[in-house]
Short mmCIF file of C-alpha atoms in Angstrom, two decimals:
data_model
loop_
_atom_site.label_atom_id
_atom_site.label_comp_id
_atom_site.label_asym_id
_atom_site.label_seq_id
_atom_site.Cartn_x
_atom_site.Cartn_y
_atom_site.Cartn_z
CA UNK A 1 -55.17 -58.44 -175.05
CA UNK A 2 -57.71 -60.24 -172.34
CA UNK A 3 -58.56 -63.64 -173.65
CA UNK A 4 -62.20 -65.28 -173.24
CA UNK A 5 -61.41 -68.28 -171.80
CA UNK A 6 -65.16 -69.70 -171.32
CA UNK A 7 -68.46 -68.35 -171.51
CA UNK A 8 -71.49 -70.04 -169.25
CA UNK A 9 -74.81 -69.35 -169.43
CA UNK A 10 -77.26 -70.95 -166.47
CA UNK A 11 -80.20 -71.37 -165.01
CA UNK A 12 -79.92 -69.85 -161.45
CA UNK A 13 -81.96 -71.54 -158.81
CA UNK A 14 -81.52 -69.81 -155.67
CA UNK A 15 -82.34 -73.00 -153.68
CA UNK A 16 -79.64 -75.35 -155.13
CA UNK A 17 -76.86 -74.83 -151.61
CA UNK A 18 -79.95 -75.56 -149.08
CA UNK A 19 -80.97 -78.42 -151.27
CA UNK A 20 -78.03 -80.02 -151.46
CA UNK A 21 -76.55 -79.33 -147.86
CA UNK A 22 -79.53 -79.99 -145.82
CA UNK A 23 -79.25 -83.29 -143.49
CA UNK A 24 -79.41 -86.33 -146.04
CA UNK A 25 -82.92 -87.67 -145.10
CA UNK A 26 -84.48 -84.14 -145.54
CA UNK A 27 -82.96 -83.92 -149.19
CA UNK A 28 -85.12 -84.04 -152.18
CA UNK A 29 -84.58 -87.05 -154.38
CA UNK A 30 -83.12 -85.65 -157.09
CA UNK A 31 -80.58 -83.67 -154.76
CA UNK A 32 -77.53 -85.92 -155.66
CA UNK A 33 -78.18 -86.09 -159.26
CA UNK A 34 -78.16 -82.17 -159.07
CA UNK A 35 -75.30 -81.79 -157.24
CA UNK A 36 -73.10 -83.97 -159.71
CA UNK A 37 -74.61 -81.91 -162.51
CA UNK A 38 -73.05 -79.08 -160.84
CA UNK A 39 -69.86 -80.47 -160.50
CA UNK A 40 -69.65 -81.47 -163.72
CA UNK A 41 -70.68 -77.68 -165.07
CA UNK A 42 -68.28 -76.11 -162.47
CA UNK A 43 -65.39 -78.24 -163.95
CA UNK A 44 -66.28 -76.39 -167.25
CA UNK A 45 -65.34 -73.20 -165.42
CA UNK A 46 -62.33 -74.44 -163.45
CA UNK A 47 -60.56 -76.38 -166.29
CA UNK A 48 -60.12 -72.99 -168.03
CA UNK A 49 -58.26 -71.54 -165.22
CA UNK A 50 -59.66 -67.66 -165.15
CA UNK A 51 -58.12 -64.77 -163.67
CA UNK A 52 -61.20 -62.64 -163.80
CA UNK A 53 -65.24 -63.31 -163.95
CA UNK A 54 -67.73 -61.03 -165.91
CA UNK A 55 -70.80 -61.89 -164.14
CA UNK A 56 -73.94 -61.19 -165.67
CA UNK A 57 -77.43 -61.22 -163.77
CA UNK A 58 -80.62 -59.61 -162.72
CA UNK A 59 -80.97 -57.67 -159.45
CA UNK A 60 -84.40 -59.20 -158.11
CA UNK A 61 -85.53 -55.32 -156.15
CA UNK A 62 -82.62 -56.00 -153.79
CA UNK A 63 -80.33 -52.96 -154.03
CA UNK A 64 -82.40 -51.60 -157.51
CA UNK A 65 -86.23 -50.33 -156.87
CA UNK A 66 -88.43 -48.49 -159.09
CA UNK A 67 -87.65 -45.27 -158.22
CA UNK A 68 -84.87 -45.44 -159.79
CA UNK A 69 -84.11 -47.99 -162.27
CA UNK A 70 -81.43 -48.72 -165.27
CA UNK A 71 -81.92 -51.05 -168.25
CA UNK A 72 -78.38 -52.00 -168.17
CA UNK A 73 -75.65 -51.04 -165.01
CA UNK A 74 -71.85 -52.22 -164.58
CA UNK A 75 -70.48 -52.18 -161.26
CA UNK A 76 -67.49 -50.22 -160.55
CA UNK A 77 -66.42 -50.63 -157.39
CA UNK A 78 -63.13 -52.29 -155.41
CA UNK A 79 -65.27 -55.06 -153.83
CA UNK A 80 -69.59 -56.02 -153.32
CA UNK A 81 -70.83 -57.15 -150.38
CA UNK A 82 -73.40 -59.99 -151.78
CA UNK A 83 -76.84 -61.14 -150.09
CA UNK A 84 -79.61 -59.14 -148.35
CA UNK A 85 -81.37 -60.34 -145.52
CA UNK A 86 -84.57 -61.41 -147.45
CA UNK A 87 -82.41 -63.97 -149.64
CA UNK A 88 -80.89 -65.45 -146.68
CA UNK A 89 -84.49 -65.73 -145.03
CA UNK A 90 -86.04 -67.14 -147.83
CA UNK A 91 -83.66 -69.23 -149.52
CA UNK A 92 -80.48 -70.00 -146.74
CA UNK A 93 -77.70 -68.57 -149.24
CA UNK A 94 -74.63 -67.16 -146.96
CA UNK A 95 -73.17 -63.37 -147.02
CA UNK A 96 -70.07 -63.25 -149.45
CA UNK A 97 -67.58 -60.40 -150.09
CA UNK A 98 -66.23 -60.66 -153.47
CA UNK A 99 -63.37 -58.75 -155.07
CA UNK A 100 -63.98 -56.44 -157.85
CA UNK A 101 -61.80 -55.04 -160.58
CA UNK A 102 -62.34 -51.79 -161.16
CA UNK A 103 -59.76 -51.07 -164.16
CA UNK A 104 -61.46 -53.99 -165.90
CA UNK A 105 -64.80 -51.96 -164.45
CA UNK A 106 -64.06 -48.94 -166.06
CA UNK A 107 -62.45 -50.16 -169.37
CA UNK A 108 -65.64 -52.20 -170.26
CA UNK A 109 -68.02 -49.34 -168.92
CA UNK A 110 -66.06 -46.94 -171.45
CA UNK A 111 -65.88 -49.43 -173.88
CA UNK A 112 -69.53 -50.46 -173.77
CA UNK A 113 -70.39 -46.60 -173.94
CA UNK A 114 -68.49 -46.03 -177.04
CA UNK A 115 -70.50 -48.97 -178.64
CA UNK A 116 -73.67 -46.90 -177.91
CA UNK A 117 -74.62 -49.39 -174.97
CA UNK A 118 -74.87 -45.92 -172.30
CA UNK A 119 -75.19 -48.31 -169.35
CA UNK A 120 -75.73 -46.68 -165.88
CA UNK A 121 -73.21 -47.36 -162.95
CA UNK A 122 -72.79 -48.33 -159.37
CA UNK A 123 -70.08 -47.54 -157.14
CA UNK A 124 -71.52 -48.51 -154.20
CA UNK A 125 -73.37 -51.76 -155.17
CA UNK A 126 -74.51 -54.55 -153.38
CA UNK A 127 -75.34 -57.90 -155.25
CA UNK A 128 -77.89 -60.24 -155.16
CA UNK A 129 -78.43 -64.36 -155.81
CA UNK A 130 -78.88 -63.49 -159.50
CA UNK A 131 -74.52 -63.14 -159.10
CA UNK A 132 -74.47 -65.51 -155.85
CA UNK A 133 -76.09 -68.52 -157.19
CA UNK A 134 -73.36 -69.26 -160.05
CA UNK A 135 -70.69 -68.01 -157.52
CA UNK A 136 -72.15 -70.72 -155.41
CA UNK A 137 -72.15 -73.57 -158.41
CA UNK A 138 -69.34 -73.02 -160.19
CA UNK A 139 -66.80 -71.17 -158.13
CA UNK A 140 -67.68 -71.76 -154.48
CA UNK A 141 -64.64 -71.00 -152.94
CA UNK A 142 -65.38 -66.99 -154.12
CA UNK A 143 -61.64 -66.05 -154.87
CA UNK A 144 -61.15 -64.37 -158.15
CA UNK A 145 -62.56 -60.40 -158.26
CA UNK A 146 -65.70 -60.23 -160.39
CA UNK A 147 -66.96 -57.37 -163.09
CA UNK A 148 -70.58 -57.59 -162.37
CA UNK A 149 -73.51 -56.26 -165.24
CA UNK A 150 -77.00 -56.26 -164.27
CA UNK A 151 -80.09 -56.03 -166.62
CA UNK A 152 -83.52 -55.12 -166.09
CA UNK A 153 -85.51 -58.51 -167.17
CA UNK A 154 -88.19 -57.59 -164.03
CA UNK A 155 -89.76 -54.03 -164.51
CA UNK A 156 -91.26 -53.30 -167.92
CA UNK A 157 -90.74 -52.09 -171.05
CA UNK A 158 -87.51 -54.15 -171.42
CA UNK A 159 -85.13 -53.93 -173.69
CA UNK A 160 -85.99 -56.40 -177.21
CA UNK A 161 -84.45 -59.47 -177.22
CA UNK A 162 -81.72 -58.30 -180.41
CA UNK A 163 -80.72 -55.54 -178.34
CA UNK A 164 -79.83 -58.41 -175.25
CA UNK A 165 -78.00 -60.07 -177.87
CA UNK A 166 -76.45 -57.08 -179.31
CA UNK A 167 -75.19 -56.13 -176.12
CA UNK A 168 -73.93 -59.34 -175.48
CA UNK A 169 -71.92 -58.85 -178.29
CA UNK A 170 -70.61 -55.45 -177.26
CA UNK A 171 -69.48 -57.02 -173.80
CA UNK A 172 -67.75 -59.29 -176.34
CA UNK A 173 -65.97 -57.08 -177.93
CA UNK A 174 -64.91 -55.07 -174.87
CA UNK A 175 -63.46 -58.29 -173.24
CA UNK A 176 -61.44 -58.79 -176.34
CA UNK A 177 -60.12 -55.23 -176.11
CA UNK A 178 -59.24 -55.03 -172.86
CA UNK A 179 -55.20 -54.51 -172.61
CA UNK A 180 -54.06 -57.34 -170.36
CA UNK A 181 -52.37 -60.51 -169.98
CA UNK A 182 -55.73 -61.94 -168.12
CA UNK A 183 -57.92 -65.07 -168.62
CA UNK A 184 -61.49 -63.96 -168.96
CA UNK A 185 -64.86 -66.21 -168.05
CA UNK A 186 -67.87 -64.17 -168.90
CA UNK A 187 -71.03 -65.98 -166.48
CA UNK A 188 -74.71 -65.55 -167.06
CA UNK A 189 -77.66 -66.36 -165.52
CA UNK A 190 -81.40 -66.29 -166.27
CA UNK A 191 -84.27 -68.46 -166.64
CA UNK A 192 -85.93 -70.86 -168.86
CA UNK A 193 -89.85 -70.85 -168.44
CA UNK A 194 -90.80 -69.49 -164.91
CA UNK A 195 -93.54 -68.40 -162.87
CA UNK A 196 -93.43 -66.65 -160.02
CA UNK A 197 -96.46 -64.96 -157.76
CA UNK A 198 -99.25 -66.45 -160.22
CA UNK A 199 -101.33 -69.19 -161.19
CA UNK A 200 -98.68 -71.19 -162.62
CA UNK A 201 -95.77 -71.54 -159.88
CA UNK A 202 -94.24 -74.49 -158.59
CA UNK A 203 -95.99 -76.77 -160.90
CA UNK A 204 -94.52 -80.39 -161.10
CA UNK A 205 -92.45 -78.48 -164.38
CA UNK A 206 -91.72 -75.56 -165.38
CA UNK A 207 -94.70 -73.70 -166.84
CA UNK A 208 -93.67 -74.06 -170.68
CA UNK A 209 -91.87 -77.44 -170.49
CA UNK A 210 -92.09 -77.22 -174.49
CA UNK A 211 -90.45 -73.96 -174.31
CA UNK A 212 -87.74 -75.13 -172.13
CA UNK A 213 -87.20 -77.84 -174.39
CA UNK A 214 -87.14 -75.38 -177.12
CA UNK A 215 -84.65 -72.63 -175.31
CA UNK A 216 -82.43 -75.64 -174.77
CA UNK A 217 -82.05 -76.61 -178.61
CA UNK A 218 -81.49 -73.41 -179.82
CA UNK A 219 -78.98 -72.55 -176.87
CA UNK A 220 -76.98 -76.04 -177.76
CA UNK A 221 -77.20 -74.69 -181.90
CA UNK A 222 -76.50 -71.14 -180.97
CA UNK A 223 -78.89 -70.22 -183.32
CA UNK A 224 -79.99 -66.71 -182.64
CA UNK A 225 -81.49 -66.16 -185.95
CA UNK A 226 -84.26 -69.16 -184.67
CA UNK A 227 -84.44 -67.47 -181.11
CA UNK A 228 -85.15 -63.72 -182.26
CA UNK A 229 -87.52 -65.25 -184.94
CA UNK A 230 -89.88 -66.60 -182.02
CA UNK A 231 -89.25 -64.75 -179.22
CA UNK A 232 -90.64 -62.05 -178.06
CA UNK A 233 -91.35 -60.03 -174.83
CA UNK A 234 -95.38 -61.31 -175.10
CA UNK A 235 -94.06 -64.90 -176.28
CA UNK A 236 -91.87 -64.86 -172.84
CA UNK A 237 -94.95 -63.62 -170.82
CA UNK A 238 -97.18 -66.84 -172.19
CA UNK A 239 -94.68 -69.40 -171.21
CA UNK A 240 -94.76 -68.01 -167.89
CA UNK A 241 -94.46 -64.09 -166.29
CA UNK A 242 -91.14 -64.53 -164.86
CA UNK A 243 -89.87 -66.19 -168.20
CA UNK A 244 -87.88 -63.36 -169.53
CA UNK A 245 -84.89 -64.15 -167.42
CA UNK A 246 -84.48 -65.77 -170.66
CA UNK A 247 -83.03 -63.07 -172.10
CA UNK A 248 -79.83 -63.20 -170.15
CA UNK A 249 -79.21 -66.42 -172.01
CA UNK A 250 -79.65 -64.69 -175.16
CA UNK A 251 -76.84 -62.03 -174.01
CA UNK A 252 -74.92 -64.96 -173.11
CA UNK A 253 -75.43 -66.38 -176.43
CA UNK A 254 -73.89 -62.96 -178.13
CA UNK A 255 -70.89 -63.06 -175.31
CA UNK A 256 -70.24 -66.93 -177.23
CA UNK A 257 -70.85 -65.77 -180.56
CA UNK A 258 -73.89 -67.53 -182.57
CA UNK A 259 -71.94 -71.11 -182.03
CA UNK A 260 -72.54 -74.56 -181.39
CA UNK A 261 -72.24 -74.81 -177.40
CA UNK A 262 -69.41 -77.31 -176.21
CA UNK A 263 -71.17 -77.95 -172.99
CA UNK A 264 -75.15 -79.07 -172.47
CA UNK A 265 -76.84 -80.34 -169.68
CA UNK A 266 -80.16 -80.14 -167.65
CA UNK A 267 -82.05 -81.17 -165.13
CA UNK A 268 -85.79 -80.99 -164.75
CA UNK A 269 -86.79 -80.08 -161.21
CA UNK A 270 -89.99 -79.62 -159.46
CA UNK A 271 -91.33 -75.94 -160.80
CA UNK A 272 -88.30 -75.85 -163.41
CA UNK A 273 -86.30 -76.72 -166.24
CA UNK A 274 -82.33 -76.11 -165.11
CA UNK A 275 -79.68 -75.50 -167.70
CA UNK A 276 -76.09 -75.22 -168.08
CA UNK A 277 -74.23 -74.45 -171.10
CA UNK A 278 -70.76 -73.44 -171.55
CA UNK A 279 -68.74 -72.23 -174.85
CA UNK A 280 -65.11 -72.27 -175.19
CA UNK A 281 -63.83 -69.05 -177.18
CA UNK A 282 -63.22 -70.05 -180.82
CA UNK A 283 -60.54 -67.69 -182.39
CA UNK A 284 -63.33 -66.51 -185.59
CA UNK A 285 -66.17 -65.72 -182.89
CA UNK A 286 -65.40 -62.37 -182.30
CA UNK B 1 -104.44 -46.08 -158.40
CA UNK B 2 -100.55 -46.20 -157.36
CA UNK B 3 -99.17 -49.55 -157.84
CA UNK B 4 -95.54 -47.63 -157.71
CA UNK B 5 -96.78 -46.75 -153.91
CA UNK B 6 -98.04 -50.36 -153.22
CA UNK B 7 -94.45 -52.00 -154.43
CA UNK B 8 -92.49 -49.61 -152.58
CA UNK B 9 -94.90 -51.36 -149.70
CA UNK B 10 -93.90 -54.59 -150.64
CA UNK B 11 -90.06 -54.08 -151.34
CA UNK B 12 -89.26 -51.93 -148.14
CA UNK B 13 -91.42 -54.06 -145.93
CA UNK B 14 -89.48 -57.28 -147.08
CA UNK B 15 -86.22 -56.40 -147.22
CA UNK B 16 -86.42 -54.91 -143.42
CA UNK B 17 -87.14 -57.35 -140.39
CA UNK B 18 -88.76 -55.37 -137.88
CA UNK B 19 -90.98 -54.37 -140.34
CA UNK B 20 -92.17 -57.57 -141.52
CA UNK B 21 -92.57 -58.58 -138.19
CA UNK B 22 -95.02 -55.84 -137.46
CA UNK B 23 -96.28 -56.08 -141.04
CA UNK B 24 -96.73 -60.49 -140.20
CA UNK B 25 -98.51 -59.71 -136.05
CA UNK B 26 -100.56 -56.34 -136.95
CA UNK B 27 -100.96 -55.28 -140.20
CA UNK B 28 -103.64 -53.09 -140.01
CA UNK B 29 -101.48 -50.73 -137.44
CA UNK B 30 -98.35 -51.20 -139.21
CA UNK B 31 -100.09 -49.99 -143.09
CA UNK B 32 -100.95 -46.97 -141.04
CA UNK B 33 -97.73 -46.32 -139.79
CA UNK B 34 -96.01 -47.04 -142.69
CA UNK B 35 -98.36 -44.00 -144.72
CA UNK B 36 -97.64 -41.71 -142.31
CA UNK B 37 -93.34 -41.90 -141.69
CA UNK B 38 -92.45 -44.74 -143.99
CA UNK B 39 -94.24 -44.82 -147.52
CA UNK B 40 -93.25 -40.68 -147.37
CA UNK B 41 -89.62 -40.97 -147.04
CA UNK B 42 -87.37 -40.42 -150.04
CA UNK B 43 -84.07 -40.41 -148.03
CA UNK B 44 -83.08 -40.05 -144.75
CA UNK B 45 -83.72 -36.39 -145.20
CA UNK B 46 -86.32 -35.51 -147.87
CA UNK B 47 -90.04 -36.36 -147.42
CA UNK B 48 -91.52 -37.29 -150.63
CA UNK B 49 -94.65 -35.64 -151.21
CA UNK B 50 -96.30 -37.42 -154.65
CA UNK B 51 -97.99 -40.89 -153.98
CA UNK B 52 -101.01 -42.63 -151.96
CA UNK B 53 -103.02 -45.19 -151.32
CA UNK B 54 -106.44 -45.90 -153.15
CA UNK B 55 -108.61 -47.44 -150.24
CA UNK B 56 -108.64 -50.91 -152.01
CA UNK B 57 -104.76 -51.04 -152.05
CA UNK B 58 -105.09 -50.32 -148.61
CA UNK B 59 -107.60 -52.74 -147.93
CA UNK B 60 -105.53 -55.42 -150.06
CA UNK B 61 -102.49 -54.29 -148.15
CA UNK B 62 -104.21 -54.63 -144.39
CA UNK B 63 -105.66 -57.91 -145.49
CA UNK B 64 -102.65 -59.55 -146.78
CA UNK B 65 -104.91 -60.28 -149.90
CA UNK B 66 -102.13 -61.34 -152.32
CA UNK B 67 -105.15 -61.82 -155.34
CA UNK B 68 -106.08 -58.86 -154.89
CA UNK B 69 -102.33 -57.26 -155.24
CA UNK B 70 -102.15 -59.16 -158.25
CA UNK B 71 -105.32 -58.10 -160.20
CA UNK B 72 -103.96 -54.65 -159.30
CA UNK B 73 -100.90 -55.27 -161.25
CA UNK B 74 -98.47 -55.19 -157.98
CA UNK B 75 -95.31 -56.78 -159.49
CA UNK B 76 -95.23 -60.56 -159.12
CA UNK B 77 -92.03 -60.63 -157.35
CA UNK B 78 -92.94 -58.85 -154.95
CA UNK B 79 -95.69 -59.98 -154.04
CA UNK B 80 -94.92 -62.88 -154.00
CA UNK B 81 -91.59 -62.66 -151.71
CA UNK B 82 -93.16 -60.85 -148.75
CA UNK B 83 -96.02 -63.67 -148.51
CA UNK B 84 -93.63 -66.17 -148.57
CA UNK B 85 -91.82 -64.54 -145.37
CA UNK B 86 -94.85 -64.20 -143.82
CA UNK B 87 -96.67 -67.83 -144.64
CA UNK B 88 -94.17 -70.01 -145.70
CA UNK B 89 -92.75 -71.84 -142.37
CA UNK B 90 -96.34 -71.72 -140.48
CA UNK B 91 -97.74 -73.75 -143.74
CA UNK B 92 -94.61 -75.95 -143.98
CA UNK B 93 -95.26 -76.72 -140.37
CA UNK B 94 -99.08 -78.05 -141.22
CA UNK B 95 -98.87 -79.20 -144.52
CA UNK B 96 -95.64 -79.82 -145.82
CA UNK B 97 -92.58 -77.89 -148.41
CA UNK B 98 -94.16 -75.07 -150.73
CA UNK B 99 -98.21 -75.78 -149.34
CA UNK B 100 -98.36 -72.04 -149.02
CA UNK B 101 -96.22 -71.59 -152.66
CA UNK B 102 -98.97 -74.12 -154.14
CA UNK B 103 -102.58 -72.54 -152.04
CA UNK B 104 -101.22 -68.80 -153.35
CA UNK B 105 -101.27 -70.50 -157.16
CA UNK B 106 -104.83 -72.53 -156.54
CA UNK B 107 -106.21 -69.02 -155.55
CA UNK B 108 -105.37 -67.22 -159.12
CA UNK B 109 -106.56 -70.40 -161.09
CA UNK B 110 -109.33 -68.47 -162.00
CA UNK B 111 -105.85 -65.91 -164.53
CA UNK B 112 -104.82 -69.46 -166.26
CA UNK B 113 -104.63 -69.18 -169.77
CA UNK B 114 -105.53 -65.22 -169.45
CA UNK B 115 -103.08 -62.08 -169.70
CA UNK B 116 -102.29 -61.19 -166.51
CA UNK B 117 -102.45 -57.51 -164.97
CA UNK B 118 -100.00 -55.66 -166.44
CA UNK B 119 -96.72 -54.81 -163.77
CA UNK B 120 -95.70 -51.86 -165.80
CA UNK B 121 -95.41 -48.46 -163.68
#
């Protein structure tokens, strides 16, 4: 069977590459410190050595629109063209082509469907930062094929938070089933606090700093029981309208299994909290 | 009231160049265009024949009156993307990184501490 080899669970801030690559003098001042945070979080990722990635993320109304528009989708396709023309406008990130794996694909779309998780699918599907920006931090050279999952955490009613967690569970289980000799890192990203398009945005913090400080406590505990206790889609909306990218870290959290996390770090920028966390697959997790 | 119609403004206007140039030098012209053989089109092939403008979506749209898109509950994203494209270098140029980012925020001071216009559709 496939082996979980890491699970990381991120902030993804689509300006980190122009930050950090930009001509010295123009750099913000906390553009070093980030980028050795990132290298230190990436080494997370490479010291496990995967074969394959199960990316997790959000499609921001790039390829999915509201005419049409899934809860949960898996791609299925040989490879995904990555970055539309509004995302390199507004935030400098390149074009990628990244390799998919569609028997993986399919056995986790089957898999996840026989768990009662009846996600829609893409064969044709294009992917946004919410998949580029870890691609970008933790495996930058863009050479191992990818599994991506998207979730709806931008066009209400949303799924509850227990039902992120219990799916990332499911994707759990389906990574432990699959039949092969391969080296699995499932990689999520969402958001901690965050306001976007209202009264709250780019703040000198996030909106709910004592949220973010919150999230990060019960993300280092992995205690779920704590998280689904206080949070709640109308929660989410007070510390900020954007803040249920949170709920990809709860999937995340159900990927690891309700555990301690072996990796912790953050970084408070101008309009947000970042936050990397990565758990190493314990054999009694599952 | 179609805030579906006044996203699918926002989100095909802002992912397409040409448009948001037109959208950016003469909006008024380009809102009319886009009614008539944009805001219509389901595919390449099939006209869609189901959603309008009110004329204060219109208005908002013309105007590039991002408050008022987001009292009507156009989705925050959105909203906020296409603005960006539009404002965001001419303001850098004046005032410095994110002045646009932080005069969009100063104008909905007055939703701080309220619930916001629901995005649902």
């Amino acid at each position: 069977m496939a082996q979980l080899v890491a699970t990381l669970a991120s902030t993804h801030h689509p300006f980190y590459l122009k930050a950090t690559t930009m001509p010295r003098e123009q750099q913000m001042p906390q553009a070093p410190e980030w980028k050795r945070k990132i290298e230190a979080y990436r080494e997370t990722l490479t010291r496990t050595k995967p074969d394959i990635l199960v990316m997790i993320g959000s499609d921001h109304f790039h390829q999915i629109f509201l005419d049409n528009c899934p809860q949960f989708l898996i791609g299925k396709a040989p490879r995904y063209d990555a970055t539309f023309y509004n995302e390199e406008r507004e935030f400098g990130i390149p074009k990628y082509v990244l390799e998919g794996d569609e028997a993986m694909s399919g056995f986790m779309h089957q898999h996840l469907m026989d768990q009662d998780f009846d996600f829609a699918f893409s064969n044709e599907l294009k992917i946004d930062h919410s998949i580029i920006c870890p691609i970008i931090t933790v495996r930058p050279d863009a050479d191992l094929p990818v599994v991506p999952i998207y979730t709806n955490i931008f066009a209400p009613p949303l799924p509850s938070p227990r039902r992120f967690y219990n799916l990332g569970r499911a994707i759990r289980k389906a990574i432990d089933a699959y039949p092969s000799d391969k080296r699995i890192a499932a990689i999520g990203t969402g958001h901690l606090s965050l306001e976007l398009g209202g009264p709250r945005q780019f703040m000198e913090t996030g909106p709910d700093p004592e949220f973010d400080r919150q999230a990060i406590e019960w993300l280092r505990s992995g205690d779920i029981e704590a998280i689904l206790a206080n949070v709640d889609h109308e929660s989410m909306a007070k510390s900020g309208n954007a803040t249920h990218g949170f709920l990809n870290f709860i999937l995340m959290l159900g990927v690891a299994g309700p555990e301690a996390a072996d990796y912790v770090d953050n970084l408070d920028l101008f309009h947000t909290m970042e936050a990397y966390f990565t758990w190493y697959a314990k054999e009694d997790a599952a | 009231m179609s805030k579906y119609y006044v996203n699918k403004f926002l989100f095909t206007v802002d992912r397409d160049p040409e448009y948001l140039k037109r959208y950016t030098e003469d909006p008024r012209n380009f809102v009319a265009t886009w009614e008539q053989s944009i805001g219509p089109r389901l595919n390449d092939a099939e006209m869609s024949t189901v959603h309008s403008f009110t004329e204060a979506e219109r208005e908002a749209l013309i105007n590039h009156d991002y408050v008022a898109l987001f009292e009507m509950g156009a989705h925050f994203f959105l909203n906020l993307t296409i603005f960006i494209g539009i404002y965001d270098a001419p303001y850098m140029e004046k005032h410095g990184p994110l002045a646009f980012q932080k005069e969009f925020a100063a104008k909905l001071q007055h939703w701080a501490g309220k619930e916001y216009p629901s995005v649902a559709t």
